[in-house]
mmCIF file of C-alpha atoms and ligand atoms in Angstrom:
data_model
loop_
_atom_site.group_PDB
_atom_site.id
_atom_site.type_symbol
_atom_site.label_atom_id
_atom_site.label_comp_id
_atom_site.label_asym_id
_atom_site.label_seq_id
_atom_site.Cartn_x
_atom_site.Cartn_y
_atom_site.Cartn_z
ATOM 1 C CA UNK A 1 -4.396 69.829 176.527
ATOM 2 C CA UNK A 2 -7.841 68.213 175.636
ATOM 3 C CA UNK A 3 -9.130 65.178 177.691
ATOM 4 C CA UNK A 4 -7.883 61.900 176.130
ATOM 5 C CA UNK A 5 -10.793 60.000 173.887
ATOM 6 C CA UNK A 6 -12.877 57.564 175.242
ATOM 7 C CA UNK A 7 -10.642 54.791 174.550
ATOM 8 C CA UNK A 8 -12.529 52.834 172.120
ATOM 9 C CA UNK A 9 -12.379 53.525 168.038
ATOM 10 C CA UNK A 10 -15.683 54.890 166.989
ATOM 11 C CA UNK A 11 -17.331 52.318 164.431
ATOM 12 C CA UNK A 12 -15.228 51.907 161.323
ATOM 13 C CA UNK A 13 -11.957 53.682 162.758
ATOM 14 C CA UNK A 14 -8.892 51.697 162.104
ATOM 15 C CA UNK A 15 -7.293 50.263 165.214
ATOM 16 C CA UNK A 16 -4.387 52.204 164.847
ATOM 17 C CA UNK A 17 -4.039 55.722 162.623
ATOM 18 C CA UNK A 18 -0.697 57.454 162.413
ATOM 19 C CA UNK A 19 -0.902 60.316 160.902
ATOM 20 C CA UNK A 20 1.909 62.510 159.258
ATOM 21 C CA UNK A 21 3.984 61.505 162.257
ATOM 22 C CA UNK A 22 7.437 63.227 162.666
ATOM 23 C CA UNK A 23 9.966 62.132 166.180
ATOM 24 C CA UNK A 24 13.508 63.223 166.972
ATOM 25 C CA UNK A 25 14.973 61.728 169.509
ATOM 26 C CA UNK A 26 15.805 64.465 172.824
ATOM 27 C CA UNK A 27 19.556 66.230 171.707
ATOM 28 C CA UNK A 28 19.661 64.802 168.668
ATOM 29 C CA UNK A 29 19.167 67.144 165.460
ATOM 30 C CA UNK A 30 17.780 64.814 162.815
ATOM 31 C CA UNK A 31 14.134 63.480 162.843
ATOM 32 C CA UNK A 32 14.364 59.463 162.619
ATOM 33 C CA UNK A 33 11.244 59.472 161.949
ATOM 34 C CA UNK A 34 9.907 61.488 158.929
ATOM 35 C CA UNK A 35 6.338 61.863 158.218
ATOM 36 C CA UNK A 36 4.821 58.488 158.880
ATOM 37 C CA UNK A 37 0.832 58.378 157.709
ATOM 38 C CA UNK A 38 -0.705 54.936 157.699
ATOM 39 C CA UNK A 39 -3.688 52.615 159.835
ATOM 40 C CA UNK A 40 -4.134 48.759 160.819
ATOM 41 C CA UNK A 41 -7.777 47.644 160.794
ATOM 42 C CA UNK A 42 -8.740 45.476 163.743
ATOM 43 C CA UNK A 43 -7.734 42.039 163.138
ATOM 44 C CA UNK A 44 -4.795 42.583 159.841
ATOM 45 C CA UNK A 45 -0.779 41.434 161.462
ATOM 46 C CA UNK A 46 1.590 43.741 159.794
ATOM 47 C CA UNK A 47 5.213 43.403 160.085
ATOM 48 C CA UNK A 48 7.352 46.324 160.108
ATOM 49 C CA UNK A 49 10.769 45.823 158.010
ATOM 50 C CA UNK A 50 13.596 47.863 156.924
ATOM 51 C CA UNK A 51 17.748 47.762 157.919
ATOM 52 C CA UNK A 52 19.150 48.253 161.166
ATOM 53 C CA UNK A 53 18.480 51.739 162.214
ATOM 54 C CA UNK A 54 15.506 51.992 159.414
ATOM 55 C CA UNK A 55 13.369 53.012 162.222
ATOM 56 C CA UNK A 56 11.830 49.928 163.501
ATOM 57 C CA UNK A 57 12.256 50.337 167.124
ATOM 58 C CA UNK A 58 11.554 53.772 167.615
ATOM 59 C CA UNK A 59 8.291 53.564 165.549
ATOM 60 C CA UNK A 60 7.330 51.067 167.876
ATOM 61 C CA UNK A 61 7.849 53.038 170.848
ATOM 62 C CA UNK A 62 5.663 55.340 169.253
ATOM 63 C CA UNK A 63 2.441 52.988 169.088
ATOM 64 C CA UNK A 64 3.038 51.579 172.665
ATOM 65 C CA UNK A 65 3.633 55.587 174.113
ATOM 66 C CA UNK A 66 6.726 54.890 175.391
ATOM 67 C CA UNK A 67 7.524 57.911 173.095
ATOM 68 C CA UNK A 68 7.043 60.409 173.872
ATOM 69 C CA UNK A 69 5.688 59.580 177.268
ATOM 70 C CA UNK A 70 8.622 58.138 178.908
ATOM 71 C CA UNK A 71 11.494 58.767 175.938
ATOM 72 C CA UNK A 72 10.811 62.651 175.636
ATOM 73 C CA UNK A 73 12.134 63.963 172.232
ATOM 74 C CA UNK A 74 9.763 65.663 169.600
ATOM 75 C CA UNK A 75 7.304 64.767 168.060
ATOM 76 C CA UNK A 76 4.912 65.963 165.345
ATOM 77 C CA UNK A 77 1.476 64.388 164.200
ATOM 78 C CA UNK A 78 -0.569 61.826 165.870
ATOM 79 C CA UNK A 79 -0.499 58.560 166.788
ATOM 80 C CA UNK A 80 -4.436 57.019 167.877
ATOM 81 C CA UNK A 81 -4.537 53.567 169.414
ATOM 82 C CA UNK A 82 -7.205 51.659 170.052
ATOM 83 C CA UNK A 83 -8.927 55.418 170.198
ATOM 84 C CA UNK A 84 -5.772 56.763 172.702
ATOM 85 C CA UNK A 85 -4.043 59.648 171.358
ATOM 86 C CA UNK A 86 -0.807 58.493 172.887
ATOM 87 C CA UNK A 87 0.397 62.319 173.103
ATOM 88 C CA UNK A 88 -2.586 62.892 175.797
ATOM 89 C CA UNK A 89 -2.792 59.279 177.706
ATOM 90 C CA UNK A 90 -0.651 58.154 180.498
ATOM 91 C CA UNK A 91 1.368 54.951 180.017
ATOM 92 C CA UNK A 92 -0.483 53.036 182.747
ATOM 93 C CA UNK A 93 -3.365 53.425 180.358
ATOM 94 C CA UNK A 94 -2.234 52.891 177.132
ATOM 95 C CA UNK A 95 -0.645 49.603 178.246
ATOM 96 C CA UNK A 96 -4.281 47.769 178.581
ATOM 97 C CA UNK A 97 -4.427 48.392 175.149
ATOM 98 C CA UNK A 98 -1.185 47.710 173.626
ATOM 99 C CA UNK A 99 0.629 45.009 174.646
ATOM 100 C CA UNK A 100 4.804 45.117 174.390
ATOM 101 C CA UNK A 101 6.925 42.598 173.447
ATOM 102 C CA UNK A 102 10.820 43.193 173.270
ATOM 103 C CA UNK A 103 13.250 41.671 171.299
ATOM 104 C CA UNK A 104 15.270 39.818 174.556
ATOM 105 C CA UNK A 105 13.632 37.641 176.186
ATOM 106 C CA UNK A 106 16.013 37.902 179.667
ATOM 107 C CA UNK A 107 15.269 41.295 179.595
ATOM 108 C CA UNK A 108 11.309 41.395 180.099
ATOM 109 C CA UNK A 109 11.646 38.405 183.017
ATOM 110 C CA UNK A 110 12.040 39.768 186.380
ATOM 111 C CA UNK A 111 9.881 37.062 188.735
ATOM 112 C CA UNK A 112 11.013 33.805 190.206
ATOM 113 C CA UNK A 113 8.048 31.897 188.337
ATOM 114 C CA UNK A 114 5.969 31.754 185.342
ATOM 115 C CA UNK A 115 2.530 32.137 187.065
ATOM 116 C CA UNK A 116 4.261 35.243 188.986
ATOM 117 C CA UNK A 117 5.348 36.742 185.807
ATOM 118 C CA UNK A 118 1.767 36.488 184.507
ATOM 119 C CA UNK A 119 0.502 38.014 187.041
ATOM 120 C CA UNK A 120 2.630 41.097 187.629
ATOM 121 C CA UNK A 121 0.852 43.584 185.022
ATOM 122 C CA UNK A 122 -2.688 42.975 186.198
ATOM 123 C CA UNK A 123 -1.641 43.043 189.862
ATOM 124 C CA UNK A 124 0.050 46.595 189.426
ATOM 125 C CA UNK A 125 -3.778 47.762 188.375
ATOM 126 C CA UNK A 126 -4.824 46.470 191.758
ATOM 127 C CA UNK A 127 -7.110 43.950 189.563
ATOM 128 C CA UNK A 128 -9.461 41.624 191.725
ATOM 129 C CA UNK A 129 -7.076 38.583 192.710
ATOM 130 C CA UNK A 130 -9.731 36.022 191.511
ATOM 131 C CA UNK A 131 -9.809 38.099 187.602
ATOM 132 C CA UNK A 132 -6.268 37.293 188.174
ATOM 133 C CA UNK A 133 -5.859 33.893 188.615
ATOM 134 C CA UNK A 134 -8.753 33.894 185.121
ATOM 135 C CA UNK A 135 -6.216 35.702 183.550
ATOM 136 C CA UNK A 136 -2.933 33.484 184.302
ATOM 137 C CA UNK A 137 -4.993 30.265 183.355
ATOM 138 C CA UNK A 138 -6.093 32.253 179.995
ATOM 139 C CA UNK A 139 -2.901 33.315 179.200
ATOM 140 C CA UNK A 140 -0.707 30.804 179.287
ATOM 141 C CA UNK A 141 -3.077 28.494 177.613
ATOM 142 C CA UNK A 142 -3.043 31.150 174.549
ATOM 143 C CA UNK A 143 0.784 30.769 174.653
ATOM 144 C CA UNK A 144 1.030 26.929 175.317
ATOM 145 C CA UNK A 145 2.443 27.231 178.825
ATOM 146 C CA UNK A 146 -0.184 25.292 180.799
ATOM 147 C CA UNK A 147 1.331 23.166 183.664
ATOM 148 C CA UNK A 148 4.619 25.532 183.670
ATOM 149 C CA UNK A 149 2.887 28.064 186.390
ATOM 150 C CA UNK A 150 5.059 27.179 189.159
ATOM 151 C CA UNK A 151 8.312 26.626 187.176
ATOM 152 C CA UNK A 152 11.345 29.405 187.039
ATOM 153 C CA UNK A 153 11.295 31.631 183.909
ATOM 154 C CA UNK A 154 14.760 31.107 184.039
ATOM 155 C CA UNK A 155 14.575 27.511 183.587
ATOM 156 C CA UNK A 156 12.363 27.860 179.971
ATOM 157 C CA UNK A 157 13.801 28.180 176.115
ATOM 158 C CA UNK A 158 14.104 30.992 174.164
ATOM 159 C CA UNK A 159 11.401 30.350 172.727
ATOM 160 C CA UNK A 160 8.767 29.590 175.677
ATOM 161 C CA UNK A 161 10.447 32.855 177.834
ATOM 162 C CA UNK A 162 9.312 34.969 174.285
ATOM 163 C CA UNK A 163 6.128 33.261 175.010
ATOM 164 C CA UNK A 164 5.545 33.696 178.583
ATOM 165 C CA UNK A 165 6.293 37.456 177.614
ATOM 166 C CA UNK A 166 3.347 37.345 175.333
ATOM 167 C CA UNK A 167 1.510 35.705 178.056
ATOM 168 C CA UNK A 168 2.351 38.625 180.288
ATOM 169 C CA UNK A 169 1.490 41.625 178.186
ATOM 170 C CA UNK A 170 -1.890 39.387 177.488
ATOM 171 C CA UNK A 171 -2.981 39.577 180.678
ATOM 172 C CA UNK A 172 -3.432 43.115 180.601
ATOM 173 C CA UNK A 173 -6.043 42.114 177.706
ATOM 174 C CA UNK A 174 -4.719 44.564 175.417
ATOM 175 C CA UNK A 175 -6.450 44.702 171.826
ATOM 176 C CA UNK A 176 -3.520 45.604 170.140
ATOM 177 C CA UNK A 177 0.347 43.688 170.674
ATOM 178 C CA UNK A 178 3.578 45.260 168.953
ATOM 179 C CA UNK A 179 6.249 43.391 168.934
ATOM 180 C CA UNK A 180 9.783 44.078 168.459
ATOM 181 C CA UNK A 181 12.041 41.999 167.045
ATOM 182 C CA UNK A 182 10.407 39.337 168.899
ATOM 183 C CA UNK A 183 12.124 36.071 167.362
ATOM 184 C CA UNK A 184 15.994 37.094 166.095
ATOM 185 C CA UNK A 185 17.286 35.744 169.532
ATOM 186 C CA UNK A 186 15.594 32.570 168.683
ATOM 187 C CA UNK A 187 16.185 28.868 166.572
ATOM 188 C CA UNK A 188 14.162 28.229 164.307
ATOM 189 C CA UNK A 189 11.670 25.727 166.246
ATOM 190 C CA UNK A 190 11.292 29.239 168.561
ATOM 191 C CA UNK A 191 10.549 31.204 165.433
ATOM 192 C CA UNK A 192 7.783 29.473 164.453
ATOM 193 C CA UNK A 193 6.409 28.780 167.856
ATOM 194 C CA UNK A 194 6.107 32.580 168.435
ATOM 195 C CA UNK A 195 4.276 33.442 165.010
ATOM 196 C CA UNK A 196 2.198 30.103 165.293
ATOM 197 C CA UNK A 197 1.040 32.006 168.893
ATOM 198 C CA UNK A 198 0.509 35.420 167.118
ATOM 199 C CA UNK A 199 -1.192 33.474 164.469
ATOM 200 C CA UNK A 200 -4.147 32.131 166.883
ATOM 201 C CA UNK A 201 -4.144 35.874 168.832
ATOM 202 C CA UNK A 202 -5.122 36.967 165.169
ATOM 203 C CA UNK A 203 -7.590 34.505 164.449
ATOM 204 C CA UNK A 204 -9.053 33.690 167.410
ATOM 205 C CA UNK A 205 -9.326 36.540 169.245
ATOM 206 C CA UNK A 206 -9.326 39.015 166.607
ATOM 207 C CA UNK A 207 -5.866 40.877 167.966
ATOM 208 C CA UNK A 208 -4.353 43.509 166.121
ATOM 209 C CA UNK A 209 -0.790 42.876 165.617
ATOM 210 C CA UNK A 210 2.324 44.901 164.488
ATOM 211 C CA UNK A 211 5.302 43.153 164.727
ATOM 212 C CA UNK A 212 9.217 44.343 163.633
ATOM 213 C CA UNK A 213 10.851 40.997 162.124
ATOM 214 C CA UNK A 214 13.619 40.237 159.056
ATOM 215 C CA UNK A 215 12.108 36.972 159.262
ATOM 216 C CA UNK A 216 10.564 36.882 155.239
ATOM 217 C CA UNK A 217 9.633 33.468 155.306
ATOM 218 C CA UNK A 218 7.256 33.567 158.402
ATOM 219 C CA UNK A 219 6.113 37.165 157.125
ATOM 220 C CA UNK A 220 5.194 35.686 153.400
ATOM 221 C CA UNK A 221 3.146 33.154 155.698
ATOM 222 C CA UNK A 222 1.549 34.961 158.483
ATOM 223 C CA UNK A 223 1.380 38.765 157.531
ATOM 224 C CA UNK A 224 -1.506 40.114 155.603
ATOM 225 C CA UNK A 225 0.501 43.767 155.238
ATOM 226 C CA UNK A 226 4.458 44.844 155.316
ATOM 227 C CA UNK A 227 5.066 48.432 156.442
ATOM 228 C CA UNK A 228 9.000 48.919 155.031
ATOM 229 C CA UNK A 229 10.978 51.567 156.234
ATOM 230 C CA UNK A 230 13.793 53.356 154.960
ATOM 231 C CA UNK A 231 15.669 56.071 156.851
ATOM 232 C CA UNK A 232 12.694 56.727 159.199
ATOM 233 C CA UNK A 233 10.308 57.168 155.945
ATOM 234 C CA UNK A 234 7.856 54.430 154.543
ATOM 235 C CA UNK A 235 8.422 53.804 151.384
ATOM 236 C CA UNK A 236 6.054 50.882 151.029
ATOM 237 C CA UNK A 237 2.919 49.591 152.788
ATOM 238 C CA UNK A 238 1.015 46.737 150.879
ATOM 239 C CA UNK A 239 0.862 42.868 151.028
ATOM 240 C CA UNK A 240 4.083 40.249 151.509
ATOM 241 C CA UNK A 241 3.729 38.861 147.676
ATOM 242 C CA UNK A 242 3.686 42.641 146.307
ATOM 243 C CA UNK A 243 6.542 43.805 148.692
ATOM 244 C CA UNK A 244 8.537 40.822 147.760
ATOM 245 C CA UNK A 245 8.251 41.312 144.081
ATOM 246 C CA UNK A 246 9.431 44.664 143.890
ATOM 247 C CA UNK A 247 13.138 43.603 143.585
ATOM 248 C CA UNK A 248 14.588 47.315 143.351
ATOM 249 C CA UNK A 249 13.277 47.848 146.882
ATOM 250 C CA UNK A 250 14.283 44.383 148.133
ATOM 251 C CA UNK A 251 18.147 45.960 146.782
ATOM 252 C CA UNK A 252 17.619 49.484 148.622
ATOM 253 C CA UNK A 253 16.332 48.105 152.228
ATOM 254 C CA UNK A 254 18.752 45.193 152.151
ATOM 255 C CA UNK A 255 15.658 42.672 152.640
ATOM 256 C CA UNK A 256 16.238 39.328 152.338
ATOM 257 C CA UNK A 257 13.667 37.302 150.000
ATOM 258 C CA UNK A 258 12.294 34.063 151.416
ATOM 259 C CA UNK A 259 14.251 31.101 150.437
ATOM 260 C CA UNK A 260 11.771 30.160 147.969
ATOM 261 C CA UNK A 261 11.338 33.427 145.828
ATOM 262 C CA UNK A 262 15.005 33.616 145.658
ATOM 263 C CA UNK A 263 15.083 30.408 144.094
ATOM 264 C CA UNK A 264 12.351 31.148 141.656
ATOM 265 C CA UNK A 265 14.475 33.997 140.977
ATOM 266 C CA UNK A 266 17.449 32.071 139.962
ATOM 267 C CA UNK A 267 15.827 29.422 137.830
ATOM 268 C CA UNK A 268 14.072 32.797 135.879
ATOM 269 C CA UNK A 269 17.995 34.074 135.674
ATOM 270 C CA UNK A 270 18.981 30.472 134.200
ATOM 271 C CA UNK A 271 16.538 30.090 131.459
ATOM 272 C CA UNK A 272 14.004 27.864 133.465
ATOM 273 C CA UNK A 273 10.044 29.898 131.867
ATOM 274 C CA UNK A 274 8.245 30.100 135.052
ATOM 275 C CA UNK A 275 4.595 31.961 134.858
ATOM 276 C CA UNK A 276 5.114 33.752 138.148
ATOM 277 C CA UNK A 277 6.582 34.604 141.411
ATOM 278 C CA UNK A 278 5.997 32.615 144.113
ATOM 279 C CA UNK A 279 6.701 33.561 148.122
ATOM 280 C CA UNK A 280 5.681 30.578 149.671
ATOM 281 C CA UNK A 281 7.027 26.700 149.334
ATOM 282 C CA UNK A 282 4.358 24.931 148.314
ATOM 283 C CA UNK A 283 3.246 27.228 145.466
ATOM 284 C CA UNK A 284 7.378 27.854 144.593
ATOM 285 C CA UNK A 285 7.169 23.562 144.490
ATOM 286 C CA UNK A 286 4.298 23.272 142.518
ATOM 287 C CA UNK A 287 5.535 25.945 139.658
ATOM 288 C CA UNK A 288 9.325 24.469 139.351
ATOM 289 C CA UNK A 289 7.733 20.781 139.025
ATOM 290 C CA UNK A 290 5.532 21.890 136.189
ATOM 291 C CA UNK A 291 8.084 23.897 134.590
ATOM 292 C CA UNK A 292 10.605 21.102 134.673
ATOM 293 C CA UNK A 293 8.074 18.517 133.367
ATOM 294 C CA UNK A 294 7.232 20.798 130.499
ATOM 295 C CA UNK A 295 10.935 20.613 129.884
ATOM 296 C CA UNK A 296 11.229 17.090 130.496
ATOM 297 C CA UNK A 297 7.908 16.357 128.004
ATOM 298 C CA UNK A 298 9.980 18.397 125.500
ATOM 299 C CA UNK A 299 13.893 16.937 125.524
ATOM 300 C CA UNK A 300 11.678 13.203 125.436
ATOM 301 C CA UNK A 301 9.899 14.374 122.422
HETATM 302 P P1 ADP B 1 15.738 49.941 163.831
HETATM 303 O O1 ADP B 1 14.850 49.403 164.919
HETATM 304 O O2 ADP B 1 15.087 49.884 162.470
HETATM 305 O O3 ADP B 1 17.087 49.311 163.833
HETATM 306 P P2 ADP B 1 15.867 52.339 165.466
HETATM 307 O O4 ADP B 1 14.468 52.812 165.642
HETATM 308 O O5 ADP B 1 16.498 51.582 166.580
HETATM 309 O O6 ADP B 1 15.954 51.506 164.097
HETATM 310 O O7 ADP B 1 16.783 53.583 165.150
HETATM 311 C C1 ADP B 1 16.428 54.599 164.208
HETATM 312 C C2 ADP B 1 17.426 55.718 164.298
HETATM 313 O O8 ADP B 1 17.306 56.352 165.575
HETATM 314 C C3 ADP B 1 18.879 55.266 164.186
HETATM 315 O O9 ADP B 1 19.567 56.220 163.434
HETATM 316 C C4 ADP B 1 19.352 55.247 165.617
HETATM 317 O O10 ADP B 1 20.730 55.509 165.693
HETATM 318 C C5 ADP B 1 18.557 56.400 166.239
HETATM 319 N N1 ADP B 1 18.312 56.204 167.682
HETATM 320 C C6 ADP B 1 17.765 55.095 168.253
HETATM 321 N N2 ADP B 1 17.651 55.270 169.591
HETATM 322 C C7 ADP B 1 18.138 56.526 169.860
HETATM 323 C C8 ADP B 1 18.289 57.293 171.060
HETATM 324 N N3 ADP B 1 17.897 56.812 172.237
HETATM 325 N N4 ADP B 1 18.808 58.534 170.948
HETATM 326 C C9 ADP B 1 19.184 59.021 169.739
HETATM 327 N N5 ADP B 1 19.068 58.359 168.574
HETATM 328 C C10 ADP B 1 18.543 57.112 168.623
#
C-alpha cells in the first residue's frame, strides 16, 4: 500500500474528489453505491438528497472513512479528503479533517456536561490541555453555546444537543464537516438554528460542508450545489434553482419542492402567466404580486 498523502490538497485540488467510486456493503451482493465521480471546492455547502435508501448515509460514511475503515465491505475508486485517500489513512486521522455529525442527537452525547463533551475529541489526541480549553471557548461560541459549559447535555433542545455536536466535531478543527441528516429530529426553530450555524462555518471560516437533508426550503437558501441520488447513482449535481426546476426528477426521487415553488407551480397550472420559477419566498412574493396586479390593472380596465 503507498504512504497516505501529505494531508493537504495541492493548490487548486478540490477539497473533496470522488472518483468513479463503487461500495457494497460486507455479505451483501448488490453495490449501493454505483460509480460515484464528483468534487466540492473549499468553501461550496452541498446537500446530498435522494429517498430513503438512495444512498445518503452510506456515501457519507464514505467521505468521513468510516467505510471502509471501520464498516469493511468493497469498495472500488477513490475517495481524497482534504488530500487523505481514505482507503490508506487511519480513522484517528481522517477525523481532524472531517468532522461527523449524525442524524440523533442522543446518540453522539455520551458526557455529563457540555464543556466535557467539547472536549472529548481533542483530549483523545492527547492535545495540550490549555489548546483545549481555546478550543471549548471557540467552539461553542461558533455554535451559540457560550455560558452552557457546565450544564448537562441532557438538559439542552434538540436543537442546541445538534449544536453542541457540531461544537464537538469542531474542536478537532476539521476543514471539512458532513453531516447526516442533521435536522429531521428537529422543529423547525432547530432547523434553522443548525443551518444558520453551518451558514457562518461556511462564511466565516471558509468550511467545506456536505450535508444529507430533505429539508428544500433551507437547501434553496443555504446550498450553493445539490448532489441527488438515486439507487446509489447520481443522477444530478448542479445548483438548488436548477435541481428544483427539473420537475421529472423532482417525480423520480420523490423530492419535495419548497413551499414556494410548489405554489408558483400551481398558479402556472391555474392560468396565473408568471415569467419564471422561483425557489425562494421573497422572489416567489414579488412575482405573484406583479402577476396579480397585471391582472388586477386589466379586469379594472
Ligand atoms: P439513505 O441514507 O439514502 O436512506 P443508505 O445509505 O442508508 O440510504 O442505504 C443505501 C442502501 O444500502 C439501502 O438499500 C440500504 O438498505 C443498504 N444498507 C444500508 N446499510 C447497510 C448495511 N449495514 N448492510 C447492508 N446494506 C445496507
Amino acid at each position: 500500500m503507498s504512504e497516505p498523502v501529505s494531508g493537504k490538497p495541492t493548490k487548486g485540488e478540490p477539497m473533496i474528489k470522488v472518483e468513479n467510486l463503487w461500495y457494497k456493503y460486507p455479505r451483501t451482493k448488490k453495490y449501493v453505491l454505483e460509480d460515484i465521480s464528483f468534487t466540492v471546492e473549499k468553501g461550496e455547502f452541498v446537500a446530498l438528497m435522494g429517498a430513503n435508501g438512495a444512498g445518503k448515509t452510506t456515501l457519507c460514511q464514505c467521505l468521513n472513512g468510516v467505510i471502509p475503515n471501520s464498516q469493511g465491505g468493497k469498495v472500488k475508486g477513490r475517495v481524497v479528503v482534504g488530500g487523505l485517500d481514505t482507503q490508506e489513512t487511519p480513522i484517528s486521522k481522517l477525523a481532524q479533517k472531517v468532522g461527523m455529525v449524525l442524524e440523533d442527537p442522543e446518540t453522539q452525547l455520551f458526557t455529563t456536561k457540555v464543556k466535557n463533551e467539547v472536549a472529548f475529541g481533542p483530549e483523545n489526541l492527547a492535545i495540550d490541555p490549555d489548546e483545549i480549553m481555546k478550543r471549548i471557548a471557540w467552539a461553542l461560541k461558533v455554535v451559540r453555546l457560550e455560558g452552557y459549559e457546565e450544564r448537562p447535555p441532557t438538559a439542552l433542545s434538540g436543537g442546541q444537543k445538534q449544536r453542541l455536536a457540531i461544537a464537538a466535531a469542531l474542536a478537532m478543527k476539521p476543514e471539512i464537516m458532513v453531516l447526516d441528516e442533521p435536522t429531521s429530529q428537529l422543529d423547525p426553530i432547530g432547523t434553522l438554528e443548525v443551518f444558520s450555524v453551518i451558514q457562518d462555518l461556511k462564511e466565516e471560516y471558509g468550511m467545506t460542508i456536505v450535508m444529507a437533508t430533505h429539508k428544500s426550503e433551507e437547501i434553496a437558501q443555504f446550498a450553493d450545489k445539490v448532489l441527488m441520488l438515486h439507487e446509489g447513482r447520481l443522477v444530478k449535481f448542479a445548483p438548488p434553482r436548477e435541481v428544483f426546476q427539473d420537475l421529472e426528477l423532482m417525480k423520480l426521487t420523490w423530492t419535495h419542492l419548497p413551499q414556494i415553488s410548489e405554489l408558483i407551480l400551481f398558479l402556472r397550472n391555474n392560468g396565473i402567466s408568471l415569467k419564471d420559477f422561483a425557489i425562494l419566498k421573497d422572489e416567489g412574493v414579488a412575482m405573484v404580486k406583479e402577476a396579480l396586479a397585471g391582472k388586477a390593472g386589466r379586469v379594472a380596465s
